[in-house]
mmCIF file of C-alpha atoms in Angstrom:
data_model
loop_
_atom_site.group_PDB
_atom_site.id
_atom_site.type_symbol
_atom_site.label_atom_id
_atom_site.label_comp_id
_atom_site.label_asym_id
_atom_site.label_seq_id
_atom_site.Cartn_x
_atom_site.Cartn_y
_atom_site.Cartn_z
ATOM 1 C CA UNK W 135 112.554 68.495 -15.910
ATOM 2 C CA UNK W 136 110.997 65.421 -16.335
ATOM 3 C CA UNK W 137 114.464 64.089 -17.539
ATOM 4 C CA UNK W 138 116.130 65.273 -14.455
ATOM 5 C CA UNK W 139 113.668 63.526 -12.239
ATOM 6 C CA UNK W 140 114.071 60.364 -14.023
ATOM 7 C CA UNK W 141 118.010 60.584 -13.526
ATOM 8 C CA UNK W 142 117.747 61.216 -10.064
ATOM 9 C CA UNK W 143 115.192 58.369 -9.574
ATOM 10 C CA UNK W 144 117.624 55.981 -11.507
ATOM 11 C CA UNK W 145 120.329 57.278 -9.404
ATOM 12 C CA UNK W 146 118.558 56.944 -6.033
ATOM 13 C CA UNK W 147 117.798 53.205 -6.776
ATOM 14 C CA UNK W 148 121.290 52.476 -8.668
ATOM 15 C CA UNK W 149 123.559 53.709 -5.787
ATOM 16 C CA UNK W 150 122.143 51.595 -2.839
ATOM 17 C CA UNK W 151 121.774 48.436 -5.297
ATOM 18 C CA UNK W 152 125.803 49.037 -6.196
ATOM 19 C CA UNK W 153 126.553 49.580 -2.692
ATOM 20 C CA UNK W 154 124.920 46.302 -1.402
ATOM 21 C CA UNK W 155 126.207 44.494 -4.020
ATOM 22 C CA UNK W 156 130.015 45.430 -3.478
ATOM 23 C CA UNK W 157 129.677 43.698 0.094
ATOM 24 C CA UNK W 158 128.166 40.544 -1.119
ATOM 25 C CA UNK W 159 130.396 37.686 -1.744
ATOM 26 C CA UNK W 160 131.645 37.530 -5.518
ATOM 27 C CA UNK W 161 129.825 35.104 -7.414
ATOM 28 C CA UNK W 162 131.366 31.683 -7.323
ATOM 29 C CA UNK W 163 133.048 32.200 -3.960
ATOM 30 C CA UNK W 164 133.372 29.091 -1.640
ATOM 31 C CA UNK W 165 131.732 31.512 1.056
ATOM 32 C CA UNK W 166 128.187 31.990 -0.449
ATOM 33 C CA UNK W 167 125.473 31.236 1.843
ATOM 34 C CA UNK W 168 124.195 28.580 -0.277
ATOM 35 C CA UNK W 169 127.462 26.434 -0.099
ATOM 36 C CA UNK W 170 127.130 26.203 3.882
ATOM 37 C CA UNK W 171 123.441 26.133 4.386
ATOM 38 C CA UNK W 172 120.484 23.788 3.543
ATOM 39 C CA UNK W 173 121.599 23.710 0.007
ATOM 40 C CA UNK W 174 123.952 21.472 0.533
ATOM 41 C CA UNK W 175 122.107 19.148 2.371
ATOM 42 C CA UNK W 176 119.638 19.019 -0.396
ATOM 43 C CA UNK W 177 122.367 18.193 -2.665
ATOM 44 C CA UNK W 178 123.910 15.549 -0.625
ATOM 45 C CA UNK W 179 120.758 13.611 0.444
ATOM 46 C CA UNK W 180 118.311 14.781 -2.413
ATOM 47 C CA UNK W 181 118.764 12.232 -4.670
ATOM 48 C CA UNK W 182 118.136 9.604 -1.996
ATOM 49 C CA UNK W 183 115.104 11.212 -0.371
ATOM 50 C CA UNK W 184 113.229 12.262 -3.338
ATOM 51 C CA UNK W 185 114.454 9.699 -5.546
ATOM 52 C CA UNK W 186 115.440 11.919 -8.353
ATOM 53 C CA UNK W 187 118.580 13.140 -9.918
ATOM 54 C CA UNK W 188 117.398 16.385 -10.501
ATOM 55 C CA UNK W 189 117.767 18.241 -7.172
ATOM 56 C CA UNK W 190 115.742 21.135 -8.482
ATOM 57 C CA UNK W 191 112.838 18.778 -8.875
ATOM 58 C CA UNK W 192 113.494 17.571 -5.438
ATOM 59 C CA UNK W 193 113.141 20.918 -4.236
ATOM 60 C CA UNK W 194 109.932 21.686 -6.364
ATOM 61 C CA UNK W 195 108.022 18.644 -5.352
ATOM 62 C CA UNK W 196 109.610 17.245 -2.333
ATOM 63 C CA UNK W 197 111.016 19.962 0.000
ATOM 64 C CA UNK W 198 109.011 23.028 -1.061
ATOM 65 C CA UNK W 199 105.992 21.462 -2.498
ATOM 66 C CA UNK W 200 103.763 24.110 -0.963
ATOM 67 C CA UNK W 201 105.572 26.779 -2.958
ATOM 68 C CA UNK W 202 104.857 24.815 -6.149
ATOM 69 C CA UNK W 203 101.224 24.729 -5.112
ATOM 70 C CA UNK W 204 101.255 28.436 -4.845
ATOM 71 C CA UNK W 205 102.966 28.781 -8.124
ATOM 72 C CA UNK W 206 100.586 26.504 -9.741
ATOM 73 C CA UNK W 207 97.814 28.774 -8.078
ATOM 74 C CA UNK W 208 99.234 31.754 -9.485
ATOM 75 C CA UNK W 209 99.073 30.987 -13.307
ATOM 76 C CA UNK W 210 95.606 29.688 -12.559
ATOM 77 C CA UNK W 211 94.399 32.906 -10.811
ATOM 78 C CA UNK W 212 96.218 34.670 -13.667
ATOM 79 C CA UNK W 213 93.909 32.998 -16.132
ATOM 80 C CA UNK W 214 90.751 33.387 -13.994
ATOM 81 C CA UNK W 215 91.808 37.237 -13.947
ATOM 82 C CA UNK W 216 92.520 37.205 -17.806
ATOM 83 C CA UNK W 217 88.761 35.663 -18.452
ATOM 84 C CA UNK W 218 87.047 37.995 -16.035
ATOM 85 C CA UNK W 219 88.885 41.011 -17.720
ATOM 86 C CA UNK W 220 88.243 40.008 -21.421
ATOM 87 C CA UNK W 221 85.069 38.767 -22.923
ATOM 88 C CA UNK W 222 84.427 35.111 -22.689
ATOM 89 C CA UNK W 223 86.137 33.216 -25.475
ATOM 90 C CA UNK W 224 84.281 33.068 -28.505
ATOM 91 C CA UNK W 225 84.871 29.827 -30.057
ATOM 92 C CA UNK W 226 84.475 29.555 -33.896
ATOM 93 C CA UNK W 227 82.929 26.749 -35.174
ATOM 94 C CA UNK W 228 82.548 27.673 -39.155
ATOM 95 C CA UNK W 229 85.956 28.165 -40.876
ATOM 96 C CA UNK W 230 84.639 30.787 -43.360
ATOM 97 C CA UNK W 231 84.497 33.819 -41.250
ATOM 98 C CA UNK W 232 88.182 33.478 -40.306
ATOM 99 C CA UNK W 233 90.093 32.487 -43.239
ATOM 100 C CA UNK W 234 90.990 36.150 -43.827
ATOM 101 C CA UNK W 235 93.012 36.457 -40.951
ATOM 102 C CA UNK W 236 94.933 33.433 -41.475
ATOM 103 C CA UNK W 237 98.075 33.865 -43.238
ATOM 104 C CA UNK W 238 98.241 31.948 -46.295
ATOM 105 C CA UNK W 239 101.625 32.146 -47.270
ATOM 106 C CA UNK W 240 102.982 28.409 -48.173
ATOM 107 C CA UNK W 241 106.476 28.889 -46.326
ATOM 108 C CA UNK W 242 104.764 29.883 -43.190
ATOM 109 C CA UNK W 243 102.219 26.888 -43.149
ATOM 110 C CA UNK W 244 104.858 24.401 -44.569
ATOM 111 C CA UNK W 245 107.348 25.333 -41.652
ATOM 112 C CA UNK W 246 104.451 25.324 -38.942
ATOM 113 C CA UNK W 247 103.067 21.959 -40.340
ATOM 114 C CA UNK W 248 106.291 20.168 -40.056
ATOM 115 C CA UNK W 249 107.424 21.739 -36.525
ATOM 116 C CA UNK W 250 104.374 21.731 -34.497
ATOM 117 C CA UNK W 251 104.481 18.172 -34.165
ATOM 118 C CA UNK W 252 107.994 18.091 -33.134
ATOM 119 C CA UNK W 253 107.245 20.810 -30.683
ATOM 120 C CA UNK W 254 104.653 19.111 -29.094
ATOM 121 C CA UNK W 255 106.646 15.779 -28.699
ATOM 122 C CA UNK W 256 109.659 17.776 -27.116
ATOM 123 C CA UNK W 257 107.085 19.505 -24.520
ATOM 124 C CA UNK W 258 105.734 16.161 -23.667
ATOM 125 C CA UNK W 259 109.322 14.655 -23.436
ATOM 126 C CA UNK W 260 110.327 17.815 -21.141
ATOM 127 C CA UNK W 261 107.564 17.086 -18.750
ATOM 128 C CA UNK W 262 108.586 13.394 -18.273
ATOM 129 C CA UNK W 263 112.250 14.093 -18.582
ATOM 130 C CA UNK W 264 112.393 16.426 -15.538
ATOM 131 C CA UNK W 265 112.849 13.124 -13.394
ATOM 132 C CA UNK W 266 116.322 13.047 -13.757
ATOM 133 C CA UNK W 267 117.654 15.472 -16.322
ATOM 134 C CA UNK W 268 116.783 19.154 -17.120
ATOM 135 C CA UNK W 269 113.112 19.796 -17.782
ATOM 136 C CA UNK W 270 109.960 19.683 -16.145
ATOM 137 C CA UNK W 271 106.428 20.311 -15.950
ATOM 138 C CA UNK W 272 106.204 23.892 -16.045
ATOM 139 C CA UNK W 273 108.915 23.891 -19.076
ATOM 140 C CA UNK W 274 107.158 21.280 -20.984
ATOM 141 C CA UNK W 275 104.099 22.883 -20.671
ATOM 142 C CA UNK W 276 105.170 26.320 -21.792
ATOM 143 C CA UNK W 277 106.432 24.560 -25.004
ATOM 144 C CA UNK W 278 103.227 22.518 -25.401
ATOM 145 C CA UNK W 279 101.503 25.942 -25.163
ATOM 146 C CA UNK W 280 103.627 27.621 -27.610
ATOM 147 C CA UNK W 281 103.177 24.839 -30.136
ATOM 148 C CA UNK W 282 99.339 25.522 -29.738
ATOM 149 C CA UNK W 283 100.069 28.923 -30.428
ATOM 150 C CA UNK W 284 102.504 28.667 -33.349
ATOM 151 C CA UNK W 285 99.566 26.533 -34.604
ATOM 152 C CA UNK W 286 96.914 29.327 -34.010
ATOM 153 C CA UNK W 287 99.250 31.706 -35.973
ATOM 154 C CA UNK W 288 99.568 29.536 -38.919
ATOM 155 C CA UNK W 289 96.393 27.509 -39.420
ATOM 156 C CA UNK W 290 93.974 29.531 -37.365
ATOM 157 C CA UNK W 291 92.808 29.293 -33.890
ATOM 158 C CA UNK W 292 89.832 27.424 -34.648
ATOM 159 C CA UNK W 293 92.198 24.450 -35.931
ATOM 160 C CA UNK W 294 94.182 24.768 -32.683
ATOM 161 C CA UNK W 295 90.917 24.720 -30.534
ATOM 162 C CA UNK W 296 89.771 21.672 -32.235
ATOM 163 C CA UNK W 297 92.525 19.839 -30.273
ATOM 164 C CA UNK W 298 90.939 21.453 -27.173
ATOM 165 C CA UNK W 299 87.335 20.495 -26.874
ATOM 166 C CA UNK W 300 84.879 22.888 -25.076
ATOM 167 C CA UNK W 301 83.864 20.339 -22.486
ATOM 168 C CA UNK W 302 87.384 19.212 -21.788
ATOM 169 C CA UNK W 303 89.145 22.417 -21.739
ATOM 170 C CA UNK W 304 88.125 23.901 -18.108
ATOM 171 C CA UNK W 305 89.436 20.463 -16.385
ATOM 172 C CA UNK W 306 92.793 20.889 -18.248
ATOM 173 C CA UNK W 307 93.006 24.647 -17.421
ATOM 174 C CA UNK W 308 92.354 23.372 -13.633
ATOM 175 C CA UNK W 309 94.517 20.161 -13.981
ATOM 176 C CA UNK W 310 97.226 21.527 -11.525
ATOM 177 C CA UNK W 311 94.632 22.652 -9.109
ATOM 178 C CA UNK W 312 92.503 19.300 -9.354
ATOM 179 C CA UNK W 313 95.804 17.427 -8.875
ATOM 180 C CA UNK W 314 96.852 19.194 -5.714
ATOM 181 C CA UNK W 315 93.336 19.033 -4.388
ATOM 182 C CA UNK W 316 93.235 15.334 -4.977
ATOM 183 C CA UNK W 317 96.803 15.186 -3.203
ATOM 184 C CA UNK W 318 95.911 17.243 -0.362
ATOM 185 C CA UNK W 319 92.950 14.790 0.463
ATOM 186 C CA UNK W 320 94.270 11.736 -0.889
ATOM 187 C CA UNK W 321 97.431 11.855 1.405
ATOM 188 C CA UNK W 322 95.576 11.757 4.505
ATOM 189 C CA UNK W 323 93.336 9.102 3.169
ATOM 190 C CA UNK W 324 96.467 7.095 3.504
ATOM 191 C CA UNK W 325 97.766 8.123 6.696
ATOM 192 C CA UNK W 326 99.839 11.064 5.796
ATOM 193 C CA UNK W 327 99.936 14.738 7.311
ATOM 194 C CA UNK W 328 98.053 17.214 4.846
ATOM 195 C CA UNK W 329 100.267 18.054 2.052
ATOM 196 C CA UNK W 330 102.581 15.335 2.326
ATOM 197 C CA UNK W 331 103.230 12.102 0.734
ATOM 198 C CA UNK W 332 101.742 8.774 2.468
ATOM 199 C CA UNK W 333 104.678 7.171 4.194
ATOM 200 C CA UNK W 334 106.438 4.416 1.987
ATOM 201 C CA UNK W 335 105.754 1.821 4.394
ATOM 202 C CA UNK W 336 102.036 2.184 4.176
ATOM 203 C CA UNK W 337 101.867 2.713 0.434
ATOM 204 C CA UNK W 338 105.089 2.228 -1.438
ATOM 205 C CA UNK W 339 103.914 3.045 -4.923
ATOM 206 C CA UNK W 340 102.181 6.221 -3.827
ATOM 207 C CA UNK W 341 104.793 8.883 -3.711
ATOM 208 C CA UNK W 342 106.145 8.192 -7.133
ATOM 209 C CA UNK W 343 102.315 8.014 -8.819
ATOM 210 C CA UNK W 344 101.362 11.242 -6.834
ATOM 211 C CA UNK W 345 104.247 13.245 -8.171
ATOM 212 C CA UNK W 346 103.480 11.941 -11.567
ATOM 213 C CA UNK W 347 99.909 13.240 -11.124
ATOM 214 C CA UNK W 348 101.173 16.513 -9.706
ATOM 215 C CA UNK W 349 103.685 16.715 -12.616
ATOM 216 C CA UNK W 350 101.000 15.822 -15.391
ATOM 217 C CA UNK W 351 98.422 18.225 -13.857
ATOM 218 C CA UNK W 352 100.999 21.182 -14.144
ATOM 219 C CA UNK W 353 102.026 20.452 -17.465
ATOM 220 C CA UNK W 354 98.566 20.161 -18.812
ATOM 221 C CA UNK W 355 97.381 23.076 -16.845
ATOM 222 C CA UNK W 356 100.332 25.371 -18.032
ATOM 223 C CA UNK W 357 99.956 24.437 -21.797
ATOM 224 C CA UNK W 358 96.384 25.018 -22.005
ATOM 225 C CA UNK W 359 96.254 28.193 -19.632
ATOM 226 C CA UNK W 360 99.109 29.712 -22.009
ATOM 227 C CA UNK W 361 97.050 28.792 -25.006
ATOM 228 C CA UNK W 362 93.891 30.315 -23.488
ATOM 229 C CA UNK W 363 95.137 33.439 -22.811
ATOM 230 C CA UNK W 364 96.483 33.854 -26.251
ATOM 231 C CA UNK W 365 93.157 32.869 -27.758
ATOM 232 C CA UNK W 366 91.187 35.162 -25.505
ATOM 233 C CA UNK W 367 93.390 38.260 -26.469
ATOM 234 C CA UNK W 368 93.208 37.308 -30.017
ATOM 235 C CA UNK W 369 89.538 37.132 -30.002
ATOM 236 C CA UNK W 370 89.035 40.520 -28.811
ATOM 237 C CA UNK W 371 90.694 43.529 -30.754
ATOM 238 C CA UNK O 64 137.002 48.795 -7.368
ATOM 239 C CA UNK O 65 138.513 45.447 -8.069
ATOM 240 C CA UNK O 66 135.449 44.325 -5.673
ATOM 241 C CA UNK O 67 133.206 45.516 -8.335
ATOM 242 C CA UNK O 68 135.010 44.109 -11.268
ATOM 243 C CA UNK O 69 134.677 40.602 -9.504
ATOM 244 C CA UNK O 70 131.101 41.087 -9.218
ATOM 245 C CA UNK O 71 130.508 42.239 -12.796
ATOM 246 C CA UNK O 72 127.491 39.471 -13.210
ATOM 247 C CA UNK O 73 125.558 41.746 -10.352
ATOM 248 C CA UNK O 74 126.441 44.992 -12.027
ATOM 249 C CA UNK O 75 124.966 43.719 -15.595
ATOM 250 C CA UNK O 76 121.856 42.216 -13.527
ATOM 251 C CA UNK O 77 121.611 46.280 -11.881
ATOM 252 C CA UNK O 78 121.930 47.651 -15.381
ATOM 253 C CA UNK O 79 119.426 45.634 -16.859
ATOM 254 C CA UNK O 80 117.085 46.435 -13.774
ATOM 255 C CA UNK O 81 117.638 50.255 -14.436
ATOM 256 C CA UNK O 82 117.075 50.015 -18.097
ATOM 257 C CA UNK O 83 113.398 48.217 -17.124
ATOM 258 C CA UNK O 84 112.952 50.801 -14.595
ATOM 259 C CA UNK O 85 113.651 53.630 -17.136
ATOM 260 C CA UNK O 86 111.010 51.984 -19.555
ATOM 261 C CA UNK O 87 108.473 51.813 -17.107
ATOM 262 C CA UNK O 88 109.003 55.395 -15.820
ATOM 263 C CA UNK O 89 109.366 56.975 -18.856
ATOM 264 C CA UNK O 90 107.680 55.247 -21.743
ATOM 265 C CA UNK O 91 104.023 56.387 -22.194
ATOM 266 C CA UNK O 92 103.157 53.144 -24.297
ATOM 267 C CA UNK O 93 101.385 50.714 -21.896
ATOM 268 C CA UNK O 94 102.966 47.978 -23.889
ATOM 269 C CA UNK O 95 106.320 49.430 -23.378
ATOM 270 C CA UNK O 96 105.956 49.813 -20.043
ATOM 271 C CA UNK O 97 104.988 46.013 -19.868
ATOM 272 C CA UNK O 98 108.113 45.232 -21.703
ATOM 273 C CA UNK O 99 110.252 47.406 -19.258
ATOM 274 C CA UNK O 100 108.616 45.146 -16.268
ATOM 275 C CA UNK O 101 109.854 42.140 -17.909
ATOM 276 C CA UNK O 102 113.181 43.453 -18.418
ATOM 277 C CA UNK O 103 113.303 44.229 -14.510
ATOM 278 C CA UNK O 104 112.235 40.586 -13.736
ATOM 279 C CA UNK O 105 114.698 39.096 -16.138
ATOM 280 C CA UNK O 106 117.428 40.956 -14.294
ATOM 281 C CA UNK O 107 116.036 39.819 -11.105
ATOM 282 C CA UNK O 108 116.457 36.534 -12.323
ATOM 283 C CA UNK O 109 120.188 37.014 -13.627
ATOM 284 C CA UNK O 110 120.980 38.294 -10.140
ATOM 285 C CA UNK O 111 119.480 35.178 -8.510
ATOM 286 C CA UNK O 112 121.123 32.649 -10.437
ATOM 287 C CA UNK O 113 124.498 34.559 -10.744
ATOM 288 C CA UNK O 114 124.095 34.441 -6.874
ATOM 289 C CA UNK O 115 123.638 30.644 -7.032
ATOM 290 C CA UNK O 116 126.764 29.854 -9.292
ATOM 291 C CA UNK O 117 129.755 27.756 -7.822
ATOM 292 C CA UNK O 118 132.920 28.375 -9.706
ATOM 293 C CA UNK O 119 133.526 25.368 -12.104
ATOM 294 C CA UNK O 120 130.303 24.146 -10.842
ATOM 295 C CA UNK O 121 127.841 21.421 -12.450
ATOM 296 C CA UNK O 122 124.052 21.646 -13.049
ATOM 297 C CA UNK O 123 122.429 20.296 -9.844
ATOM 298 C CA UNK O 124 121.819 16.835 -11.217
ATOM 299 C CA UNK O 125 123.441 14.146 -9.321
ATOM 300 C CA UNK O 126 124.658 11.725 -11.439
ATOM 301 C CA UNK O 127 127.362 8.901 -11.118
ATOM 302 C CA UNK O 128 129.245 10.998 -13.532
ATOM 303 C CA UNK O 129 128.741 14.418 -12.162
ATOM 304 C CA UNK O 130 130.879 16.158 -9.676
ATOM 305 C CA UNK O 131 130.616 18.614 -6.785
ATOM 306 C CA UNK O 132 130.535 21.686 -6.515
ATOM 307 C CA UNK O 133 126.890 21.838 -7.797
ATOM 308 C CA UNK O 134 125.333 24.883 -8.513
ATOM 309 C CA UNK O 135 122.343 26.182 -6.175
ATOM 310 C CA UNK O 136 119.432 24.222 -6.558
ATOM 311 C CA UNK O 137 117.340 26.271 -4.490
ATOM 312 C CA UNK O 138 117.836 29.517 -6.406
ATOM 313 C CA UNK O 139 117.336 27.849 -9.633
ATOM 314 C CA UNK O 140 113.949 26.715 -8.215
ATOM 315 C CA UNK O 141 113.151 29.975 -7.115
ATOM 316 C CA UNK O 142 113.750 31.687 -10.627
ATOM 317 C CA UNK O 143 111.695 28.742 -12.029
ATOM 318 C CA UNK O 144 108.815 30.190 -9.662
ATOM 319 C CA UNK O 145 109.642 33.818 -10.316
ATOM 320 C CA UNK O 146 109.248 33.329 -14.125
ATOM 321 C CA UNK O 147 106.175 31.547 -13.865
ATOM 322 C CA UNK O 148 104.726 34.251 -11.480
ATOM 323 C CA UNK O 149 106.185 37.018 -14.234
ATOM 324 C CA UNK O 150 104.445 35.135 -16.977
ATOM 325 C CA UNK O 151 101.403 35.334 -15.248
ATOM 326 C CA UNK O 152 101.794 39.178 -14.430
ATOM 327 C CA UNK O 153 102.362 39.756 -17.993
ATOM 328 C CA UNK O 154 99.580 37.914 -19.076
ATOM 329 C CA UNK O 155 96.963 39.821 -16.917
ATOM 330 C CA UNK O 156 98.704 43.087 -17.597
ATOM 331 C CA UNK O 157 98.329 42.561 -21.388
ATOM 332 C CA UNK O 158 94.873 41.381 -20.778
ATOM 333 C CA UNK O 159 94.110 44.826 -19.133
ATOM 334 C CA UNK O 160 95.684 46.888 -21.972
ATOM 335 C CA UNK O 161 93.498 45.308 -24.359
ATOM 336 C CA UNK O 162 90.755 46.403 -22.433
ATOM 337 C CA UNK O 163 91.937 49.755 -22.120
ATOM 338 C CA UNK O 164 92.227 49.714 -25.861
ATOM 339 C CA UNK O 165 88.861 48.485 -26.158
ATOM 340 C CA UNK O 166 87.729 51.019 -23.884
ATOM 341 C CA UNK O 167 89.646 54.305 -25.127
ATOM 342 C CA UNK O 168 90.954 53.608 -28.594
ATOM 343 C CA UNK O 169 94.561 54.089 -27.386
ATOM 344 C CA UNK O 170 97.205 52.727 -24.884
ATOM 345 C CA UNK O 171 99.145 55.915 -24.648
ATOM 346 C CA UNK O 172 99.275 57.146 -20.944
ATOM 347 C CA UNK O 173 99.415 60.840 -22.261
ATOM 348 C CA UNK O 174 96.280 60.463 -24.303
ATOM 349 C CA UNK O 175 94.579 58.287 -21.825
ATOM 350 C CA UNK O 176 94.913 60.865 -18.667
ATOM 351 C CA UNK O 177 93.078 63.591 -20.409
ATOM 352 C CA UNK O 178 89.505 62.319 -19.127
ATOM 353 C CA UNK O 179 87.369 62.107 -22.121
#
């Protein structure tokens, strides 16, 4: 009975989807909406207007910055949710009580100790390289966070948490929100609309530096939020 | 029929979406439900990316050596936003599962529903 209901449910979802897809322009066809609408303008003018070859970044940080603010707010809210659901992160100062939980496999420790520095460097590279090549703050931040998690798995969370002192961690977790706050109030101070970059005529350097500030904030926040979520789940069992 | 063969990318996304939906509906283990949710999200991302591809296109990096047509930068940005939201949803869902396990000692919906 349950199986029959499931099959009917899946069919009810599948039939309209297939019927709708059959009416869409095929992938790659020139009559796709994005070939005729605003995306083409972004591609033509984006490099000049946003000053970056990476049009995805131009959309993210120039044309649709407000969406990016929402995106950063979502991961910050997720962290707040996780921390309110799980008991507060218990930081372990002593190493003795945790050594049994750390895998003592020599291979694991060797591989992680050799790769984590490269992973962290690559994550930083991705944050910076997003300017004119594939990469970006979220991607780089996730790689940095994954590096911290790999370190936690091999060397123990206390080692990885030592990289993120207790009094610094909240500022890094909120880095993206703080960067956007500074941006939202800093822009009008230089004669811009709220949530817009100051005009180049007033402060020529402001746009590039504000973008770097936002990118760095998002990168740091993504990395620390992902690592903190992992630690708080690991701490409760 | 050829109309559907041309749109095989979309059909793959639909198939993946249904697999994820099946897992969400049928599986009793909460972790497996979350995995199903992630499969559904991946299906949506594949659908949006496939919708933004141009035949013989290049990535939306406007450099001297690149030439049009470019793939759609907006759909790639939307998927980037979507991935971040999906990760956030997964993190929060997993945290809730950890709490459920702490409170009830199980994450099987059949055992949770008995009302102890």
